[in-house]
Amino acid sequence: MKLIESIEEMQSTAINARQAGKTVALVPTMGYLHAGHASLMDEGRKRADILVASIFVNPTQFGAGEDFNTYPRDLEKDKLIAKAAGVDYIFAPKASDMYPTGYQTYVNVEELTLPLCGASRPGHFRGVTTVVAKLFNIVMPHLALFGKKDFQQLTVIRRMAADLNMTVQILGMPIVRESDGLAMSSRNAYLSQAERQSALCLSLALQSVRGAFRSGERSVEALRKLALDIINAEAFAVIDYVEFYHEATLTEVEQVDDRTLVALAVKIGKTRLIDNCVLGED
Ligand code: PAF
């Protein structure tokens, strides 16, 4: 496994791989890797000849007062995880190379970025789509893999790729959970022991909604109440949103069905966590 920091070197490596007839898969990450990232890498390893993982804490997707400076970073541990997952190249550019003085070009997906995390974190998805578009131009992957925990991010990136006629295939992979149900996230590292316990309310709320759906409940209000009751019972939890949206259009539904996305964002102490499920999926 090789660490590449230079944009030019990554581009020439990708061009050479393509000219040699090899397929390239990219797993874009902000580092502090966990089993969720490893599952994306495992899948990428199976599907392509060359596997690249990018590690870049992207400043443009963090708002003022968000956790850009404190976002957890551990490149040495990341290297071990990436190597074990069969990554060929880690691409870890410098922020000053990705956004040099004079930088002024951004990619913005419109409607899909307005609700949910887009409403709570204005400008966040503009930063995500910009950096992902840049990574696609640098790594030139045939395939890029993203986790479904960031469901809206995945939807927005698919839209960007389709709208801009990008040839990269976007693959969404299932959420990876701890044994007690907590969705894996680099931000879980912020949680104290008591907050970690409290954070289980997100997956418990989703389980409860899913259980009621399977028993025949179709009312958004009844299902929302189930989730709210579970989350509001937790001392550290402050709800940002509990929404029932159509999974493809990210618009509100009046009655739930198999294609309904249940999306949660909850602050546990100072840590904002997200989780979701699509009711018709396992
Ligand atoms: O999901 C993430 O870790 C980031 O948003 C991504 C896709 C790597 C872009 O910075």
PDB file of C-alpha atoms and ligand atoms in Angstrom:
ATOM      1  CA  MET A   1       0.000   0.000   0.000  1.00  0.00           C
ATOM      2  CA  LYS A   2       1.312   3.434  -0.931  1.00  0.00           C
ATOM      3  CA  LEU A   3       0.474   6.825   0.576  1.00  0.00           C
ATOM      4  CA  ILE A   4       0.084   9.538  -2.069  1.00  0.00           C
ATOM      5  CA  GLU A   5      -0.190  13.175  -1.017  1.00  0.00           C
ATOM      6  CA  SER A   6       0.342  14.876  -4.368  1.00  0.00           C
ATOM      7  CA  ILE A   7      -2.682  15.500  -6.616  1.00  0.00           C
ATOM      8  CA  GLU A   8      -0.496  15.193  -9.738  1.00  0.00           C
ATOM      9  CA  GLU A   9       0.938  11.843  -8.606  1.00  0.00           C
ATOM     10  CA  MET A  10      -2.546  10.499  -7.854  1.00  0.00           C
ATOM     11  CA  GLN A  11      -3.765  11.627 -11.274  1.00  0.00           C
ATOM     12  CA  SER A  12      -0.854  10.075 -13.133  1.00  0.00           C
ATOM     13  CA  THR A  13      -1.244   6.836 -11.145  1.00  0.00           C
ATOM     14  CA  ALA A  14      -4.929   6.724 -12.109  1.00  0.00           C
ATOM     15  CA  ILE A  15      -4.202   7.481 -15.770  1.00  0.00           C
ATOM     16  CA  ASN A  16      -1.552   4.738 -15.906  1.00  0.00           C
ATOM     17  CA  ALA A  17      -3.914   2.238 -14.274  1.00  0.00           C
ATOM     18  CA  ARG A  18      -6.666   3.066 -16.771  1.00  0.00           C
ATOM     19  CA  GLN A  19      -4.262   2.879 -19.725  1.00  0.00           C
ATOM     20  CA  ALA A  20      -3.193  -0.577 -18.521  1.00  0.00           C
ATOM     21  CA  GLY A  21      -6.875  -1.614 -18.691  1.00  0.00           C
ATOM     22  CA  LYS A  22      -7.330  -1.762 -14.910  1.00  0.00           C
ATOM     23  CA  THR A  23     -10.516  -0.760 -13.094  1.00  0.00           C
ATOM     24  CA  VAL A  24     -10.272   1.692 -10.201  1.00  0.00           C
ATOM     25  CA  ALA A  25     -12.517   1.871  -7.113  1.00  0.00           C
ATOM     26  CA  LEU A  26     -12.525   4.826  -4.712  1.00  0.00           C
ATOM     27  CA  VAL A  27     -13.673   4.926  -1.087  1.00  0.00           C
ATOM     28  CA  PRO A  28     -13.783   8.621  -0.126  1.00  0.00           C
ATOM     29  CA  THR A  29     -13.360   9.174   3.638  1.00  0.00           C
ATOM     30  CA  MET A  30     -12.405  11.799   6.166  1.00  0.00           C
ATOM     31  CA  GLY A  31     -10.276   9.236   7.999  1.00  0.00           C
ATOM     32  CA  TYR A  32     -10.500   7.961  11.573  1.00  0.00           C
ATOM     33  CA  LEU A  33     -11.497   4.744   9.879  1.00  0.00           C
ATOM     34  CA  HIS A  34     -13.797   2.152  11.435  1.00  0.00           C
ATOM     35  CA  ALA A  35     -15.521  -1.068  10.399  1.00  0.00           C
ATOM     36  CA  GLY A  36     -18.052   0.880   8.325  1.00  0.00           C
ATOM     37  CA  HIS A  37     -15.248   2.229   6.133  1.00  0.00           C
ATOM     38  CA  ALA A  38     -13.612  -1.218   6.067  1.00  0.00           C
ATOM     39  CA  SER A  39     -16.842  -2.716   4.675  1.00  0.00           C
ATOM     40  CA  LEU A  40     -16.749  -0.188   1.796  1.00  0.00           C
ATOM     41  CA  MET A  41     -13.106  -1.066   1.153  1.00  0.00           C
ATOM     42  CA  ASP A  42     -13.846  -4.813   1.226  1.00  0.00           C
ATOM     43  CA  GLU A  43     -16.521  -4.340  -1.425  1.00  0.00           C
ATOM     44  CA  GLY A  44     -14.295  -2.066  -3.518  1.00  0.00           C
ATOM     45  CA  ARG A  45     -11.493  -4.652  -3.282  1.00  0.00           C
ATOM     46  CA  LYS A  46     -13.827  -7.303  -4.733  1.00  0.00           C
ATOM     47  CA  ARG A  47     -15.048  -5.116  -7.572  1.00  0.00           C
ATOM     48  CA  ALA A  48     -11.941  -3.400  -8.956  1.00  0.00           C
ATOM     49  CA  ASP A  49      -8.297  -4.046  -9.800  1.00  0.00           C
ATOM     50  CA  ILE A  50      -7.011  -0.956  -8.003  1.00  0.00           C
ATOM     51  CA  LEU A  51      -8.491   0.245  -4.706  1.00  0.00           C
ATOM     52  CA  VAL A  52      -7.950   3.833  -3.575  1.00  0.00           C
ATOM     53  CA  ALA A  53      -9.116   5.247  -0.220  1.00  0.00           C
ATOM     54  CA  SER A  54      -8.981   8.999   0.144  1.00  0.00           C
ATOM     55  CA  ILE A  55      -8.455  10.518   3.572  1.00  0.00           C
ATOM     56  CA  PHE A  56      -9.205  14.209   3.666  1.00  0.00           C
ATOM     57  CA  VAL A  57     -10.995  16.193   6.371  1.00  0.00           C
ATOM     58  CA  ASN A  58     -12.678  18.552   3.957  1.00  0.00           C
ATOM     59  CA  PRO A  59     -12.888  22.091   5.357  1.00  0.00           C
ATOM     60  CA  THR A  60     -15.588  23.263   2.932  1.00  0.00           C
ATOM     61  CA  GLN A  61     -18.237  20.892   4.300  1.00  0.00           C
ATOM     62  CA  PHE A  62     -17.963  22.192   7.884  1.00  0.00           C
ATOM     63  CA  GLY A  63     -19.925  25.274   8.926  1.00  0.00           C
ATOM     64  CA  ALA A  64     -18.722  27.987  11.293  1.00  0.00           C
ATOM     65  CA  GLY A  65     -18.809  26.623  14.845  1.00  0.00           C
ATOM     66  CA  GLU A  66     -18.775  22.986  13.650  1.00  0.00           C
ATOM     67  CA  ASP A  67     -16.087  20.438  14.517  1.00  0.00           C
ATOM     68  CA  PHE A  68     -13.549  20.856  11.693  1.00  0.00           C
ATOM     69  CA  ASN A  69     -10.664  21.577  14.085  1.00  0.00           C
ATOM     70  CA  THR A  70     -11.531  18.819  16.542  1.00  0.00           C
ATOM     71  CA  TYR A  71     -12.596  16.172  13.979  1.00  0.00           C
ATOM     72  CA  PRO A  72     -10.690  13.016  15.036  1.00  0.00           C
ATOM     73  CA  ARG A  73      -7.564  12.236  13.008  1.00  0.00           C
ATOM     74  CA  ASP A  74      -5.209   9.232  13.247  1.00  0.00           C
ATOM     75  CA  LEU A  75      -3.374   8.559   9.990  1.00  0.00           C
ATOM     76  CA  GLU A  76      -1.150   5.810  11.436  1.00  0.00           C
ATOM     77  CA  LYS A  77      -4.156   3.750  12.603  1.00  0.00           C
ATOM     78  CA  ASP A  78      -5.963   4.507   9.324  1.00  0.00           C
ATOM     79  CA  LYS A  79      -3.010   3.089   7.387  1.00  0.00           C
ATOM     80  CA  LEU A  80      -3.275  -0.201   9.300  1.00  0.00           C
ATOM     81  CA  ILE A  81      -7.024  -0.497   8.674  1.00  0.00           C
ATOM     82  CA  ALA A  82      -6.683   0.398   4.989  1.00  0.00           C
ATOM     83  CA  LYS A  83      -3.805  -2.041   4.506  1.00  0.00           C
ATOM     84  CA  ALA A  84      -5.760  -4.860   6.161  1.00  0.00           C
ATOM     85  CA  ALA A  85      -8.691  -4.111   3.810  1.00  0.00           C
ATOM     86  CA  GLY A  86      -6.432  -4.453   0.761  1.00  0.00           C
ATOM     87  CA  VAL A  87      -6.213  -0.764  -0.208  1.00  0.00           C
ATOM     88  CA  ASP A  88      -3.549  -0.120  -2.870  1.00  0.00           C
ATOM     89  CA  TYR A  89      -3.289   3.647  -2.459  1.00  0.00           C
ATOM     90  CA  ILE A  90      -4.250   6.054   0.291  1.00  0.00           C
ATOM     91  CA  PHE A  91      -4.729   9.494  -1.229  1.00  0.00           C
ATOM     92  CA  ALA A  92      -4.303  12.106   1.513  1.00  0.00           C
ATOM     93  CA  PRO A  93      -3.944  15.549  -0.064  1.00  0.00           C
ATOM     94  CA  LYS A  94      -3.214  18.786   1.793  1.00  0.00           C
ATOM     95  CA  ALA A  95      -6.050  21.295   2.165  1.00  0.00           C
ATOM     96  CA  SER A  96      -3.811  23.981   0.653  1.00  0.00           C
ATOM     97  CA  ASP A  97      -3.438  21.846  -2.515  1.00  0.00           C
ATOM     98  CA  MET A  98      -7.144  21.016  -2.768  1.00  0.00           C
ATOM     99  CA  TYR A  99      -8.184  24.628  -2.148  1.00  0.00           C
ATOM    100  CA  PRO A 100      -5.236  26.839  -3.152  1.00  0.00           C
ATOM    101  CA  THR A 101      -5.358  30.616  -2.905  1.00  0.00           C
ATOM    102  CA  GLY A 102      -7.804  31.882  -5.513  1.00  0.00           C
ATOM    103  CA  TYR A 103      -9.989  28.787  -5.412  1.00  0.00           C
ATOM    104  CA  GLN A 104     -13.594  29.723  -6.302  1.00  0.00           C
ATOM    105  CA  THR A 105     -15.415  26.808  -7.937  1.00  0.00           C
ATOM    106  CA  TYR A 106     -18.181  24.861  -6.164  1.00  0.00           C
ATOM    107  CA  VAL A 107     -20.671  22.164  -7.145  1.00  0.00           C
ATOM    108  CA  ASN A 108     -24.195  22.550  -5.790  1.00  0.00           C
ATOM    109  CA  VAL A 109     -27.098  20.115  -6.026  1.00  0.00           C
ATOM    110  CA  GLU A 110     -30.250  22.143  -5.475  1.00  0.00           C
ATOM    111  CA  GLU A 111     -33.532  20.677  -4.091  1.00  0.00           C
ATOM    112  CA  LEU A 112     -32.141  17.468  -2.601  1.00  0.00           C
ATOM    113  CA  THR A 113     -29.827  19.447  -0.331  1.00  0.00           C
ATOM    114  CA  LEU A 114     -32.535  21.669   1.158  1.00  0.00           C
ATOM    115  CA  PRO A 115     -34.167  19.374   3.770  1.00  0.00           C
ATOM    116  CA  LEU A 116     -32.786  17.229   6.622  1.00  0.00           C
ATOM    117  CA  CYS A 117     -29.050  17.809   7.192  1.00  0.00           C
ATOM    118  CA  GLY A 118     -29.052  20.501   4.501  1.00  0.00           C
ATOM    119  CA  ALA A 119     -31.479  22.570   6.588  1.00  0.00           C
ATOM    120  CA  SER A 120     -29.458  22.155   9.804  1.00  0.00           C
ATOM    121  CA  ARG A 121     -26.059  22.513   8.153  1.00  0.00           C
ATOM    122  CA  PRO A 122     -26.324  25.167   5.415  1.00  0.00           C
ATOM    123  CA  GLY A 123     -23.519  24.821   2.865  1.00  0.00           C
ATOM    124  CA  HIS A 124     -22.560  21.334   4.065  1.00  0.00           C
ATOM    125  CA  PHE A 125     -23.590  19.469   0.912  1.00  0.00           C
ATOM    126  CA  ARG A 126     -22.055  22.123  -1.350  1.00  0.00           C
ATOM    127  CA  GLY A 127     -18.751  21.280   0.346  1.00  0.00           C
ATOM    128  CA  VAL A 128     -19.378  17.538   0.015  1.00  0.00           C
ATOM    129  CA  THR A 129     -20.286  17.611  -3.675  1.00  0.00           C
ATOM    130  CA  THR A 130     -17.391  19.944  -4.444  1.00  0.00           C
ATOM    131  CA  VAL A 131     -14.798  17.729  -2.800  1.00  0.00           C
ATOM    132  CA  VAL A 132     -16.297  14.510  -4.182  1.00  0.00           C
ATOM    133  CA  ALA A 133     -16.321  15.969  -7.715  1.00  0.00           C
ATOM    134  CA  LYS A 134     -12.675  16.965  -7.249  1.00  0.00           C
ATOM    135  CA  LEU A 135     -11.793  13.487  -5.934  1.00  0.00           C
ATOM    136  CA  PHE A 136     -13.501  11.943  -8.964  1.00  0.00           C
ATOM    137  CA  ASN A 137     -11.398  14.151 -11.262  1.00  0.00           C
ATOM    138  CA  ILE A 138      -8.200  13.251  -9.426  1.00  0.00           C
ATOM    139  CA  VAL A 139      -8.684   9.511  -8.806  1.00  0.00           C
ATOM    140  CA  MET A 140     -10.782   8.891 -11.962  1.00  0.00           C
ATOM    141  CA  PRO A 141     -12.558   5.887 -10.445  1.00  0.00           C
ATOM    142  CA  HIS A 142     -14.860   3.562 -12.365  1.00  0.00           C
ATOM    143  CA  LEU A 143     -16.672   2.926  -9.078  1.00  0.00           C
ATOM    144  CA  ALA A 144     -17.062   4.913  -5.833  1.00  0.00           C
ATOM    145  CA  LEU A 145     -18.501   3.505  -2.617  1.00  0.00           C
ATOM    146  CA  PHE A 146     -20.427   5.401   0.065  1.00  0.00           C
ATOM    147  CA  GLY A 147     -22.197   4.287   3.252  1.00  0.00           C
ATOM    148  CA  LYS A 148     -25.973   4.528   3.588  1.00  0.00           C
ATOM    149  CA  LYS A 149     -25.667   6.037   7.075  1.00  0.00           C
ATOM    150  CA  ASP A 150     -25.225   9.325   5.217  1.00  0.00           C
ATOM    151  CA  PHE A 151     -28.310   8.556   3.157  1.00  0.00           C
ATOM    152  CA  GLN A 152     -28.914  12.114   1.989  1.00  0.00           C
ATOM    153  CA  GLN A 153     -25.234  12.466   1.039  1.00  0.00           C
ATOM    154  CA  LEU A 154     -25.477   9.316  -1.080  1.00  0.00           C
ATOM    155  CA  THR A 155     -28.654  10.581  -2.794  1.00  0.00           C
ATOM    156  CA  VAL A 156     -27.072  13.969  -3.478  1.00  0.00           C
ATOM    157  CA  ILE A 157     -23.880  12.416  -4.882  1.00  0.00           C
ATOM    158  CA  ARG A 158     -25.881  10.113  -7.167  1.00  0.00           C
ATOM    159  CA  ARG A 159     -27.781  13.170  -8.434  1.00  0.00           C
ATOM    160  CA  MET A 160     -24.568  15.107  -9.021  1.00  0.00           C
ATOM    161  CA  ALA A 161     -23.005  12.200 -10.924  1.00  0.00           C
ATOM    162  CA  ALA A 162     -26.103  11.808 -13.114  1.00  0.00           C
ATOM    163  CA  ASP A 163     -26.619  15.541 -13.697  1.00  0.00           C
ATOM    164  CA  LEU A 164     -22.966  16.158 -14.602  1.00  0.00           C
ATOM    165  CA  ASN A 165     -22.784  13.057 -16.847  1.00  0.00           C
ATOM    166  CA  MET A 166     -20.033  11.521 -14.740  1.00  0.00           C
ATOM    167  CA  THR A 167     -19.196   7.994 -15.805  1.00  0.00           C
ATOM    168  CA  VAL A 168     -18.367   6.784 -12.279  1.00  0.00           C
ATOM    169  CA  GLN A 169     -20.746   4.185 -10.833  1.00  0.00           C
ATOM    170  CA  ILE A 170     -21.947   5.103  -7.318  1.00  0.00           C
ATOM    171  CA  LEU A 171     -22.513   2.219  -4.932  1.00  0.00           C
ATOM    172  CA  GLY A 172     -24.368   2.616  -1.606  1.00  0.00           C
ATOM    173  CA  MET A 173     -23.474   0.108   1.093  1.00  0.00           C
ATOM    174  CA  PRO A 174     -25.469  -0.944   4.186  1.00  0.00           C
ATOM    175  CA  ILE A 175     -24.984   0.776   7.542  1.00  0.00           C
ATOM    176  CA  VAL A 176     -22.525  -1.072   9.796  1.00  0.00           C
ATOM    177  CA  ARG A 177     -23.549  -1.137  13.457  1.00  0.00           C
ATOM    178  CA  GLU A 178     -21.884  -1.927  16.764  1.00  0.00           C
ATOM    179  CA  SER A 179     -23.227  -5.097  18.408  1.00  0.00           C
ATOM    180  CA  ASP A 180     -25.698  -3.010  20.466  1.00  0.00           C
ATOM    181  CA  GLY A 181     -27.082  -1.248  17.374  1.00  0.00           C
ATOM    182  CA  LEU A 182     -25.205   2.081  17.389  1.00  0.00           C
ATOM    183  CA  ALA A 183     -24.389   3.044  13.800  1.00  0.00           C
ATOM    184  CA  MET A 184     -20.621   3.288  13.281  1.00  0.00           C
ATOM    185  CA  SER A 185     -19.374   6.844  12.939  1.00  0.00           C
ATOM    186  CA  SER A 186     -16.036   8.550  13.455  1.00  0.00           C
ATOM    187  CA  ARG A 187     -17.918  11.042  15.648  1.00  0.00           C
ATOM    188  CA  ASN A 188     -18.817   8.275  18.135  1.00  0.00           C
ATOM    189  CA  ALA A 189     -15.298   8.912  19.461  1.00  0.00           C
ATOM    190  CA  TYR A 190     -16.609  12.162  21.006  1.00  0.00           C
ATOM    191  CA  LEU A 191     -19.130  10.357  23.254  1.00  0.00           C
ATOM    192  CA  SER A 192     -18.531   9.852  26.978  1.00  0.00           C
ATOM    193  CA  GLN A 193     -19.565   6.481  28.384  1.00  0.00           C
ATOM    194  CA  ALA A 194     -22.912   7.862  29.559  1.00  0.00           C
ATOM    195  CA  GLU A 195     -23.526   9.595  26.209  1.00  0.00           C
ATOM    196  CA  ARG A 196     -22.592   6.404  24.360  1.00  0.00           C
ATOM    197  CA  GLN A 197     -25.391   4.640  26.259  1.00  0.00           C
ATOM    198  CA  SER A 198     -27.793   7.492  25.523  1.00  0.00           C
ATOM    199  CA  ALA A 199     -26.883   7.369  21.801  1.00  0.00           C
ATOM    200  CA  LEU A 200     -28.552   3.982  21.521  1.00  0.00           C
ATOM    201  CA  CYS A 201     -31.868   5.858  21.411  1.00  0.00           C
ATOM    202  CA  LEU A 202     -31.362   6.485  17.678  1.00  0.00           C
ATOM    203  CA  SER A 203     -31.209   2.827  16.654  1.00  0.00           C
ATOM    204  CA  LEU A 204     -33.846   1.903  19.252  1.00  0.00           C
ATOM    205  CA  ALA A 205     -36.212   4.519  17.815  1.00  0.00           C
ATOM    206  CA  LEU A 206     -35.675   3.137  14.297  1.00  0.00           C
ATOM    207  CA  GLN A 207     -36.257  -0.424  15.516  1.00  0.00           C
ATOM    208  CA  SER A 208     -39.473   0.596  17.210  1.00  0.00           C
ATOM    209  CA  VAL A 209     -40.740   2.396  14.078  1.00  0.00           C
ATOM    210  CA  ARG A 210     -39.815  -0.554  11.902  1.00  0.00           C
ATOM    211  CA  GLY A 211     -41.548  -2.982  14.284  1.00  0.00           C
ATOM    212  CA  ALA A 212     -44.764  -0.944  14.240  1.00  0.00           C
ATOM    213  CA  PHE A 213     -44.582  -0.663  10.427  1.00  0.00           C
ATOM    214  CA  ARG A 214     -44.277  -4.444  10.168  1.00  0.00           C
ATOM    215  CA  SER A 215     -47.325  -4.783  12.424  1.00  0.00           C
ATOM    216  CA  GLY A 216     -49.313  -2.666   9.973  1.00  0.00           C
ATOM    217  CA  GLU A 217     -48.981   0.921  11.255  1.00  0.00           C
ATOM    218  CA  ARG A 218     -48.902   3.387   8.317  1.00  0.00           C
ATOM    219  CA  SER A 219     -49.550   6.730  10.006  1.00  0.00           C
ATOM    220  CA  VAL A 220     -46.585   9.114   9.998  1.00  0.00           C
ATOM    221  CA  GLU A 221     -47.811  10.819  13.164  1.00  0.00           C
ATOM    222  CA  ALA A 222     -48.168   7.538  15.102  1.00  0.00           C
ATOM    223  CA  LEU A 223     -44.727   6.348  13.972  1.00  0.00           C
ATOM    224  CA  ARG A 224     -43.111   9.718  14.650  1.00  0.00           C
ATOM    225  CA  LYS A 225     -44.539   9.666  18.194  1.00  0.00           C
ATOM    226  CA  LEU A 226     -42.944   6.266  18.833  1.00  0.00           C
ATOM    227  CA  ALA A 227     -39.541   7.615  17.809  1.00  0.00           C
ATOM    228  CA  LEU A 228     -39.930  10.917  19.676  1.00  0.00           C
ATOM    229  CA  ASP A 229     -40.941   9.163  22.909  1.00  0.00           C
ATOM    230  CA  ILE A 230     -37.859   6.946  22.856  1.00  0.00           C
ATOM    231  CA  ILE A 231     -35.431   9.758  22.027  1.00  0.00           C
ATOM    232  CA  ASN A 232     -36.972  12.347  24.349  1.00  0.00           C
ATOM    233  CA  ALA A 233     -36.665   9.898  27.269  1.00  0.00           C
ATOM    234  CA  GLU A 234     -32.866  10.246  27.049  1.00  0.00           C
ATOM    235  CA  ALA A 235     -31.329  12.952  29.213  1.00  0.00           C
ATOM    236  CA  PHE A 236     -28.500  13.874  26.787  1.00  0.00           C
ATOM    237  CA  ALA A 237     -30.612  13.763  23.613  1.00  0.00           C
ATOM    238  CA  VAL A 238     -31.851  16.849  21.761  1.00  0.00           C
ATOM    239  CA  ILE A 239     -33.689  16.139  18.515  1.00  0.00           C
ATOM    240  CA  ASP A 240     -32.690  17.967  15.350  1.00  0.00           C
ATOM    241  CA  TYR A 241     -35.154  16.062  13.133  1.00  0.00           C
ATOM    242  CA  VAL A 242     -37.223  12.880  12.926  1.00  0.00           C
ATOM    243  CA  GLU A 243     -38.517  12.761   9.361  1.00  0.00           C
ATOM    244  CA  PHE A 244     -40.431  10.400   7.101  1.00  0.00           C
ATOM    245  CA  TYR A 245     -39.418  11.055   3.501  1.00  0.00           C
ATOM    246  CA  HIS A 246     -39.713   9.353   0.166  1.00  0.00           C
ATOM    247  CA  GLU A 247     -36.294   7.691  -0.214  1.00  0.00           C
ATOM    248  CA  ALA A 248     -35.735   8.775  -3.835  1.00  0.00           C
ATOM    249  CA  THR A 249     -37.088  12.328  -3.881  1.00  0.00           C
ATOM    250  CA  LEU A 250     -36.397  13.255  -0.235  1.00  0.00           C
ATOM    251  CA  THR A 251     -39.827  14.818   0.049  1.00  0.00           C
ATOM    252  CA  GLU A 252     -42.231  14.325   2.969  1.00  0.00           C
ATOM    253  CA  VAL A 253     -44.743  11.485   2.813  1.00  0.00           C
ATOM    254  CA  GLU A 254     -48.276  11.550   4.184  1.00  0.00           C
ATOM    255  CA  GLN A 255     -48.492   7.793   4.683  1.00  0.00           C
ATOM    256  CA  VAL A 256     -45.495   5.518   4.985  1.00  0.00           C
ATOM    257  CA  ASP A 257     -44.765   2.578   2.691  1.00  0.00           C
ATOM    258  CA  ASP A 258     -41.857   0.269   1.788  1.00  0.00           C
ATOM    259  CA  ARG A 259     -39.956   3.127   0.172  1.00  0.00           C
ATOM    260  CA  THR A 260     -40.181   5.495   3.132  1.00  0.00           C
ATOM    261  CA  LEU A 261     -36.897   6.732   4.569  1.00  0.00           C
ATOM    262  CA  VAL A 262     -36.993   7.289   8.324  1.00  0.00           C
ATOM    263  CA  ALA A 263     -34.200   9.771   9.001  1.00  0.00           C
ATOM    264  CA  LEU A 264     -33.007  10.933  12.414  1.00  0.00           C
ATOM    265  CA  ALA A 265     -30.547  13.567  13.562  1.00  0.00           C
ATOM    266  CA  VAL A 266     -30.056  13.898  17.306  1.00  0.00           C
ATOM    267  CA  LYS A 267     -27.535  15.789  19.392  1.00  0.00           C
ATOM    268  CA  ILE A 268     -26.182  13.657  22.207  1.00  0.00           C
ATOM    269  CA  GLY A 269     -24.498  16.227  24.408  1.00  0.00           C
ATOM    270  CA  LYS A 270     -22.352  18.173  21.927  1.00  0.00           C
ATOM    271  CA  THR A 271     -22.198  15.359  19.366  1.00  0.00           C
ATOM    272  CA  ARG A 272     -24.621  15.383  16.451  1.00  0.00           C
ATOM    273  CA  LEU A 273     -25.429  11.852  15.280  1.00  0.00           C
ATOM    274  CA  ILE A 274     -27.516  10.662  12.338  1.00  0.00           C
ATOM    275  CA  ASP A 275     -29.132   7.323  11.546  1.00  0.00           C
ATOM    276  CA  ASN A 276     -31.809   6.059   9.181  1.00  0.00           C
ATOM    277  CA  CYS A 277     -33.615   3.121   7.666  1.00  0.00           C
ATOM    278  CA  VAL A 278     -35.795   2.487   4.635  1.00  0.00           C
ATOM    279  CA  LEU A 279     -38.874   0.710   5.967  1.00  0.00           C
ATOM    280  CA  GLY A 280     -39.049  -1.946   3.241  1.00  0.00           C
ATOM    281  CA  GLU A 281     -35.372  -2.912   3.589  1.00  0.00           C
ATOM    282  CA  ASP A 282     -33.767  -5.203   6.195  1.00  0.00           C
TER     283      ASP A 282
HETATM  284  O1  PAF B   1     -18.839  10.863   4.268  1.00  0.00           O
HETATM  285  C1  PAF B   1     -17.737  11.429   4.385  1.00  0.00           C
HETATM  286  O2  PAF B   1     -16.836  10.985   5.093  1.00  0.00           O
HETATM  287  C2  PAF B   1     -17.488  12.738   3.636  1.00  0.00           C
HETATM  288  O3  PAF B   1     -18.623  13.518   3.583  1.00  0.00           O
HETATM  289  C3  PAF B   1     -16.896  12.530   2.234  1.00  0.00           C
HETATM  290  C4  PAF B   1     -17.855  11.791   1.315  1.00  0.00           C
HETATM  291  C5  PAF B   1     -15.581  11.762   2.322  1.00  0.00           C
HETATM  292  C6  PAF B   1     -16.591  13.889   1.583  1.00  0.00           C
HETATM  293  O4  PAF B   1     -15.685  14.622   2.348  1.00  0.00           O
END
